[in-house]
Coordinates of C-alpha atoms in Angstrom, one line a residue:
M1 CA 107.0 86.8 87.3
T2 CA 109.7 87.2 84.7
I3 CA 111.3 85.0 82.1
T4 CA 114.8 85.7 80.8
Q5 CA 118.0 84.0 79.8
G6 CA 120.2 85.5 82.5
T7 CA 121.8 83.9 85.6
R8 CA 121.4 80.3 86.9
R9 CA 118.6 81.4 89.2
L10 CA 116.7 83.1 86.4
A11 CA 117.3 80.1 84.2
I12 CA 115.4 77.9 86.7
L13 CA 112.4 80.2 86.3
M14 CA 112.5 80.2 82.5
A15 CA 112.7 76.4 82.4
A16 CA 109.7 76.1 84.6
L17 CA 107.6 78.5 82.6
L18 CA 108.6 77.4 79.1
A19 CA 108.3 73.6 79.6
A20 CA 105.2 73.4 77.5
G21 CA 104.3 70.0 76.0
C22 CA 101.6 68.3 74.0
G23 CA 99.7 66.7 76.9
G24 CA 96.0 66.9 77.5
D25 CA 94.1 69.0 80.0
G26 CA 92.6 65.9 81.6
K27 CA 89.4 66.2 79.5
S28 CA 90.6 65.4 76.0
G29 CA 93.6 64.5 73.9
E30 CA 94.0 68.0 72.7
R31 CA 96.9 70.2 73.8
S32 CA 96.1 72.1 77.0
L33 CA 95.6 75.8 76.8
N34 CA 98.2 76.2 79.5
V35 CA 101.0 73.8 80.3
N36 CA 103.3 74.5 83.3
G37 CA 102.5 78.2 83.1
D38 CA 103.0 78.6 79.4
P39 CA 99.7 79.8 77.7
L40 CA 98.8 78.7 74.2
L41 CA 97.8 82.3 73.2
A42 CA 96.0 81.1 70.1
S43 CA 93.1 83.6 70.1
L44 CA 94.7 87.0 70.3
Q45 CA 93.6 90.1 68.5
P46 CA 94.3 93.8 68.9
Y47 CA 92.0 95.5 71.4
L48 CA 91.8 98.4 69.0
S49 CA 91.0 97.4 65.4
T50 CA 92.7 100.6 64.3
S51 CA 96.0 100.0 66.0
P52 CA 98.9 100.4 63.7
Y53 CA 100.8 97.7 65.6
G54 CA 98.3 94.9 65.3
L55 CA 100.1 92.3 63.2
A56 CA 103.6 93.2 64.6
A57 CA 102.2 93.0 68.1
E58 CA 100.6 89.6 67.5
D59 CA 103.8 88.2 66.0
C60 CA 105.9 89.6 68.9
A61 CA 103.7 88.3 71.6
V62 CA 104.2 84.6 70.7
I63 CA 107.7 84.6 69.2
Y64 CA 109.3 83.4 72.4
K65 CA 107.6 80.0 71.8
Q66 CA 110.0 79.5 68.9
G67 CA 113.0 80.5 70.9
Q68 CA 113.2 83.8 69.1
S69 CA 113.0 87.4 70.1
C70 CA 111.1 90.4 68.7
Q71 CA 113.1 92.4 66.1
L72 CA 113.2 96.2 66.9
Q73 CA 112.8 97.0 63.2
D74 CA 109.3 95.4 63.5
I75 CA 108.2 96.7 66.8
A76 CA 110.0 98.9 69.4
P77 CA 109.1 99.6 73.0
L78 CA 106.6 102.4 73.6
G79 CA 109.2 104.6 75.1
Y80 CA 111.4 104.4 72.1
D81 CA 108.6 105.6 69.8
I82 CA 107.2 108.1 72.3
P83 CA 109.9 110.1 74.2
G84 CA 107.4 112.1 76.3
D85 CA 104.6 111.1 78.7
L86 CA 102.5 108.1 77.7
T87 CA 98.7 108.4 77.5
P88 CA 96.2 105.5 78.1
E89 CA 95.5 105.6 74.3
D90 CA 99.2 104.9 73.6
I91 CA 98.9 101.8 75.9
A92 CA 95.7 100.7 74.3
E93 CA 97.4 100.5 70.9
R94 CA 99.7 97.8 72.2
L95 CA 97.0 95.8 73.8
L96 CA 96.2 92.2 72.6
V97 CA 93.2 90.4 74.0
S98 CA 91.4 87.1 73.6
H99 CA 88.1 88.7 74.7
H100 CA 87.2 92.3 74.2
W101 CA 85.8 92.7 77.7
M102 CA 89.3 92.0 79.1
G103 CA 90.6 95.1 77.4
D104 CA 87.6 97.2 78.6
S105 CA 88.2 96.2 82.2
F106 CA 92.0 96.7 81.9
M107 CA 91.7 100.1 80.3
D108 CA 89.0 101.3 82.9
V109 CA 91.8 101.0 85.5
V110 CA 94.7 102.2 83.3
R111 CA 92.9 105.5 82.6
D112 CA 92.9 106.3 86.3
L113 CA 96.6 105.5 86.8
P114 CA 99.0 108.3 87.9
Q115 CA 101.2 109.7 85.1
D116 CA 104.4 108.2 86.5
V117 CA 102.8 104.8 86.5
L118 CA 101.6 105.2 82.9
N119 CA 105.2 106.0 82.0
L120 CA 106.3 102.7 83.5
F121 CA 104.8 101.1 80.3
K122 CA 107.6 102.6 78.2
P123 CA 109.9 99.5 78.1
L124 CA 107.0 97.4 76.8
N125 CA 106.3 96.1 73.3
V126 CA 103.0 94.5 74.0
I127 CA 100.5 93.9 76.8
V128 CA 98.7 90.6 76.5
L129 CA 95.4 89.7 78.1
S130 CA 94.3 86.1 77.3
L131 CA 91.9 83.5 78.8
D132 CA 94.7 81.0 79.3
I133 CA 97.4 83.1 81.1
R134 CA 98.1 81.9 84.6
P135 CA 100.2 83.1 86.2
S136 CA 101.1 86.5 84.9
F137 CA 104.6 87.0 83.6
Y138 CA 107.1 89.3 81.8
H139 CA 109.3 87.9 79.0
T140 CA 112.6 89.5 78.0
D141 CA 112.5 88.0 74.5
T142 CA 109.3 90.0 73.8
A143 CA 109.6 92.9 76.3
S144 CA 106.0 92.2 77.0
I145 CA 103.7 91.5 80.0
Y146 CA 101.1 88.7 80.0
I147 CA 98.2 89.4 82.4
D148 CA 96.1 86.7 84.2
P149 CA 92.5 87.6 83.4
R150 CA 91.4 86.6 86.9
Y151 CA 92.5 90.2 87.8
L152 CA 90.0 91.6 85.3
W153 CA 86.6 89.7 85.4
R154 CA 83.5 91.7 86.5
D155 CA 80.7 89.1 86.4
Q156 CA 79.9 85.4 86.0
A157 CA 79.8 85.5 82.2
E158 CA 83.3 87.0 82.1
W159 CA 84.6 84.5 84.7
N160 CA 83.2 81.7 82.5
D161 CA 85.4 82.9 79.6
I162 CA 88.5 82.3 81.7
Y163 CA 90.3 78.9 81.4
Q164 CA 89.9 77.3 84.8
Q165 CA 93.2 75.9 85.8
Q166 CA 95.1 76.0 89.0
D167 CA 98.5 77.8 89.1
Y168 CA 101.0 75.1 88.1
R169 CA 103.2 75.9 91.1
A170 CA 100.5 75.1 93.6
G171 CA 101.9 71.7 94.5
F172 CA 105.6 72.6 94.9
A173 CA 105.3 73.4 98.6
E174 CA 103.3 70.3 99.6
S175 CA 106.3 68.5 100.9
L176 CA 107.7 71.4 102.8
P177 CA 107.0 72.1 106.5
F178 CA 106.0 75.7 106.0
L179 CA 103.9 77.9 103.7
A180 CA 105.0 81.5 102.9
L181 CA 102.1 83.9 102.8
Q182 CA 101.8 87.6 101.9
R183 CA 98.9 90.1 101.7
Y184 CA 98.3 93.9 101.7
V185 CA 96.1 95.4 104.4
Y186 CA 95.1 98.8 105.8
S187 CA 96.3 99.7 109.3
N188 CA 93.1 98.3 110.7
G189 CA 93.8 94.9 109.1
E190 CA 91.2 95.1 106.4
Y191 CA 92.2 93.8 103.0
V192 CA 93.3 96.3 100.3
T193 CA 92.6 94.0 97.4
Y194 CA 89.6 91.8 96.6
S195 CA 89.5 88.1 95.8
N196 CA 90.2 87.1 92.2
T197 CA 88.1 83.9 92.6
F198 CA 84.4 83.9 91.6
D199 CA 82.0 82.8 94.3
V200 CA 78.3 82.8 93.5
T201 CA 77.4 83.7 97.1
V202 CA 80.0 86.2 98.2
N203 CA 82.0 87.3 95.1
S204 CA 79.8 87.1 92.1
W205 CA 80.6 90.5 90.5
R206 CA 83.2 93.2 90.9
S207 CA 83.2 97.0 90.2
K208 CA 86.1 98.9 88.8
S209 CA 86.9 100.1 92.3
E210 CA 87.2 96.5 93.5
I211 CA 89.3 95.4 90.6
A212 CA 91.7 98.4 90.7
P213 CA 93.8 97.6 93.8
G214 CA 94.6 94.0 92.8
L215 CA 95.3 95.0 89.2
F216 CA 97.5 97.9 90.3
N217 CA 99.4 95.4 92.6
L218 CA 99.9 93.1 89.7
L219 CA 100.8 95.8 87.2
V220 CA 103.5 97.5 89.3
H221 CA 105.1 94.1 89.9
E222 CA 105.2 93.2 86.2
L223 CA 106.2 96.8 85.2
A224 CA 109.0 96.6 87.7
H225 CA 110.4 93.6 85.7
A226 CA 110.1 95.6 82.5
N227 CA 111.9 98.6 83.9
D228 CA 114.5 96.5 85.7
F229 CA 115.7 94.7 82.5
L230 CA 115.2 97.8 80.3
P231 CA 115.7 100.9 82.5
P232 CA 114.2 104.1 81.2
D233 CA 117.5 105.8 80.5
Q234 CA 118.5 102.9 78.2
L235 CA 115.5 103.2 75.8
S236 CA 117.1 105.9 73.6
M237 CA 120.2 103.8 73.1
L238 CA 118.6 100.6 71.7
N239 CA 120.3 99.0 68.7
M240 CA 117.6 98.8 66.1
S241 CA 119.4 96.3 63.9
T242 CA 118.9 93.4 66.4
S243 CA 116.3 91.9 68.7
I244 CA 114.9 93.3 72.0
G245 CA 116.3 90.2 73.8
N246 CA 119.8 90.9 72.5
N247 CA 119.5 94.6 73.6
I248 CA 118.4 93.6 77.1
Q249 CA 121.3 91.1 77.5
L250 CA 123.8 93.7 76.3
I251 CA 122.8 96.2 79.1
Q252 CA 122.9 93.6 81.9
G253 CA 125.3 95.9 83.8
N254 CA 122.6 98.5 83.9
W255 CA 119.8 96.3 85.2
V256 CA 118.3 97.5 88.5
Q257 CA 118.8 94.0 89.9
T258 CA 122.5 94.3 89.2
A259 CA 122.8 97.5 91.2
L260 CA 120.7 96.1 94.0
R261 CA 122.8 93.0 94.3
Q262 CA 126.0 95.0 94.3
A263 CA 124.8 97.4 97.0
H264 CA 122.6 95.3 99.2
A265 CA 122.8 91.5 98.4
L266 CA 120.5 89.1 100.3
S267 CA 122.5 86.8 102.6
A268 CA 120.1 84.0 103.6
D269 CA 121.3 81.2 101.4
S270 CA 119.0 78.7 103.1
L271 CA 115.9 80.8 102.0
Q272 CA 117.2 80.9 98.4
L273 CA 117.3 77.1 98.3
M274 CA 113.9 76.9 99.8
A275 CA 112.5 79.4 97.3
E276 CA 113.9 77.5 94.3
R277 CA 111.9 74.5 95.6
Y278 CA 108.8 76.4 96.7
F279 CA 108.3 78.4 93.5
G280 CA 110.3 76.4 90.9
G281 CA 109.9 72.8 92.0
A282 CA 113.7 72.3 92.4
S283 CA 114.9 69.5 94.7
A284 CA 116.4 70.5 98.1
S285 CA 118.2 68.4 100.6
T286 CA 117.3 70.6 103.6
T287 CA 114.1 72.0 105.0
L288 CA 113.2 74.8 107.5
S289 CA 110.5 75.0 110.0
P290 CA 108.3 78.2 110.0
E291 CA 110.2 79.5 112.9
Q292 CA 113.6 78.8 111.3
A293 CA 112.5 80.4 108.0
G294 CA 111.3 83.5 109.9
A295 CA 114.5 83.8 111.9
A296 CA 116.5 83.8 108.7
F297 CA 114.1 86.1 106.9
E298 CA 113.6 88.9 109.5
P299 CA 117.1 90.4 109.6
D300 CA 117.7 90.1 105.9
G301 CA 116.4 92.7 103.4
A302 CA 113.8 91.0 101.2
A303 CA 110.3 92.4 101.1
D304 CA 108.9 88.9 100.6
F305 CA 110.0 85.3 100.4
Y306 CA 109.5 85.4 96.7
G307 CA 112.4 87.8 96.5
Y308 CA 114.7 84.8 97.1
Y309 CA 113.6 83.0 94.0
T310 CA 115.4 85.3 91.5
D311 CA 117.1 88.7 91.6
A312 CA 114.3 90.0 89.4
E313 CA 111.6 88.9 91.8
D314 CA 113.6 90.6 94.6
V315 CA 113.4 93.9 92.7
A316 CA 109.7 93.5 91.8
M317 CA 108.6 92.6 95.4
L318 CA 110.4 95.6 96.8
F319 CA 108.9 98.0 94.2
E320 CA 105.4 96.5 94.6
A321 CA 105.5 97.0 98.4
Y322 CA 106.5 100.6 98.0
M323 CA 103.9 101.4 95.3
M324 CA 101.1 99.8 97.3
W325 CA 102.1 101.9 100.2
R326 CA 102.2 105.0 98.1
E327 CA 99.0 104.5 96.2
Y328 CA 96.8 102.9 98.9
G329 CA 98.6 103.3 102.2
A330 CA 98.8 99.5 102.2
L331 CA 100.9 97.6 104.7
S332 CA 102.5 94.3 103.7
D333 CA 101.8 91.2 105.9
V334 CA 104.3 88.4 105.5
A335 CA 104.4 85.1 107.4
F336 CA 105.7 81.6 107.5
T337 CA 103.0 79.2 108.7
A338 CA 103.0 75.5 109.5
S339 CA 101.8 73.4 106.5
P340 CA 98.4 71.8 107.3
A341 CA 98.4 68.1 108.1
F342 CA 95.0 67.4 106.5
A343 CA 93.0 68.2 103.4
N344 CA 90.3 70.8 103.1
Y345 CA 91.9 73.1 105.6
S346 CA 90.9 76.7 106.2
C347 CA 93.2 79.7 106.4
D348 CA 93.0 79.6 110.2
D349 CA 94.5 76.1 110.1
L350 CA 97.7 77.8 108.8
I351 CA 99.4 78.6 112.2
I352 CA 101.9 81.4 112.2
G353 CA 105.4 80.4 113.2
W354 CA 106.7 83.9 112.3
G355 CA 105.0 86.9 110.8
Q356 CA 105.3 90.6 110.4
R357 CA 103.1 93.5 109.5
N358 CA 104.6 96.5 107.6
R359 CA 107.6 94.6 106.3
L360 CA 108.5 97.6 104.1
A361 CA 109.5 99.5 107.3
Q362 CA 112.1 96.9 108.4
Q363 CA 115.4 98.7 108.7
E364 CA 117.1 96.2 106.3
V365 CA 114.4 96.6 103.7
V366 CA 114.2 100.4 103.6
P367 CA 117.5 101.1 101.7
R368 CA 116.9 98.3 99.3
A369 CA 113.3 99.4 98.5
R370 CA 114.5 103.0 98.1
L371 CA 117.3 102.1 95.6
V372 CA 114.8 100.1 93.5
S373 CA 112.0 102.6 93.6
E374 CA 114.2 105.6 92.8
S375 CA 115.8 103.7 89.9
I376 CA 112.5 102.6 88.4
L377 CA 110.6 105.9 88.9
Q378 CA 113.6 108.1 88.2
Q379 CA 112.6 110.2 91.3
E380 CA 114.3 111.2 94.5
L381 CA 112.3 109.6 97.3
S382 CA 114.1 110.5 100.6
A383 CA 111.1 112.1 102.2
E384 CA 108.8 109.1 101.4
F385 CA 111.3 106.6 102.7
A386 CA 111.9 108.6 105.9
S387 CA 108.2 108.4 106.5
I388 CA 108.2 104.7 105.8
A389 CA 111.2 104.1 108.2
S390 CA 109.5 106.0 111.0
A391 CA 106.7 103.5 111.2
M392 CA 108.1 100.4 112.8
P393 CA 107.0 96.9 111.6
V394 CA 105.1 94.8 114.2
D395 CA 104.8 91.1 114.8
L396 CA 101.9 89.0 113.7
P397 CA 100.9 87.1 116.8
Y398 CA 102.7 83.8 117.1
G399 CA 100.4 80.8 117.2
Y400 CA 97.4 82.5 115.5
G401 CA 95.8 81.4 112.3
W402 CA 96.6 83.4 109.2
C403 CA 93.2 85.0 108.9
Q404 CA 92.8 85.5 112.7
A405 CA 96.0 87.5 112.8
R406 CA 94.8 90.0 110.2
T407 CA 92.8 92.0 112.8
A408 CA 94.7 90.8 115.9
V409 CA 98.1 92.3 115.4
M410 CA 99.9 93.4 118.6
S411 CA 103.3 95.0 119.0
A412 CA 104.9 92.2 121.1
R413 CA 105.4 88.6 120.0
F414 CA 103.0 86.2 121.7
E415 CA 104.0 82.9 123.3
R416 CA 102.4 79.8 121.8
F417 CA 99.0 78.9 123.3
S418 CA 96.2 76.5 122.6
R419 CA 94.0 77.5 119.6
K420 CA 91.0 76.0 121.5
A421 CA 91.0 79.3 123.6
L422 CA 90.4 81.3 120.5
A423 CA 86.9 82.4 119.4
P424 CA 86.3 80.9 115.9
M425 CA 86.6 83.3 113.0
T426 CA 85.6 82.7 109.4
D427 CA 87.2 84.2 106.3
H428 CA 85.1 83.6 103.2
S429 CA 87.5 85.1 100.7
Q430 CA 89.3 81.8 99.9
R431 CA 92.3 83.7 99.0
Y432 CA 95.1 82.0 100.8
L433 CA 96.3 80.1 97.8
D434 CA 96.8 83.4 96.0
E435 CA 98.6 84.7 99.0
M436 CA 101.0 81.7 98.9
L437 CA 101.8 82.1 95.2
R438 CA 103.1 85.4 93.8
H439 CA 102.9 86.9 90.4

């Protein structure tokens, strides 16, 4: 997720995230720690007490709340200060946390990242890990990323430190006839990532290897935003006499999203309208069935429905899908399912009207994902995308439940049939809400 002061579509996102007020959290008259996605960020401290950026980083991280932007004379992006390869220690010096364990868990994963992923931190001023961040986001006024600690907890004590609040966007889709879901799986249908929700019976602790795939997924998404708005080749040309926000706006013509829109614009306007309602709570006079949404989505070039919300999310979802394929061999499942007609539904009550496995290999997606990935990584990726394109996407079986379809993918679309004929299957991960809402 990103916040900026760009186009109309981006302005919708900014308004949704910055509409913080002085209401209570339902338990007291005090200001909530998180209002409409805007965390309070009142308990931040440098992860490293020896960091030379401590006070400047703390000021920068929250300055957007006053409608201001970080001044480059106070703090400049990592890549401006360090022209060569970044190290994990460089990143740790820009890390702010509300709890020290969050930095420990974060850095355990960061130390294992490939060098070209470490270098994606170059456009950042600060990395913020706080108990009250939900959902994660990137902000152009601070050139910083804000990470939801649900991606970091390792045991119940750490889970209990996290402010328990549902994603503020969760209710936006309630009046729509479809849900849009996405997940990453291996070729056999098994999940690549682990649930971010604590469950005392099935998910009470997580190792580094269980945290890493989900955190990697989140990081490459947010780092895509950072490198979109401030491309690597622009770092050496920053105007140090003004703010980072002004610098980012002045190079709008060099944004990755600008190049993508000019070369391969999305064309499904109906999905853009639906995305503004689904993710931003905007009003919409028309609706689409799951089948209609899928029919509009399939021949267009988005990696995920979230890509229709803003041009920035279009870039981030394309890059995320490529990086998950590169790092984990992950395939992206996307689907439009019927909205459940009753409360307390399970994920197999979400019936697929249209779905696809390996969306990255769709012929309309490949050139768009390649443009984005080559621009952000500053690498030539023809061989990688030739390999991606050679693996055709396949349909998720029509009429199946979302979880049943995970291991029941076939290459031909099924005709609708009665679910009573299906053997019952149970998925205990309780992750379908996270699969509905993106970063």
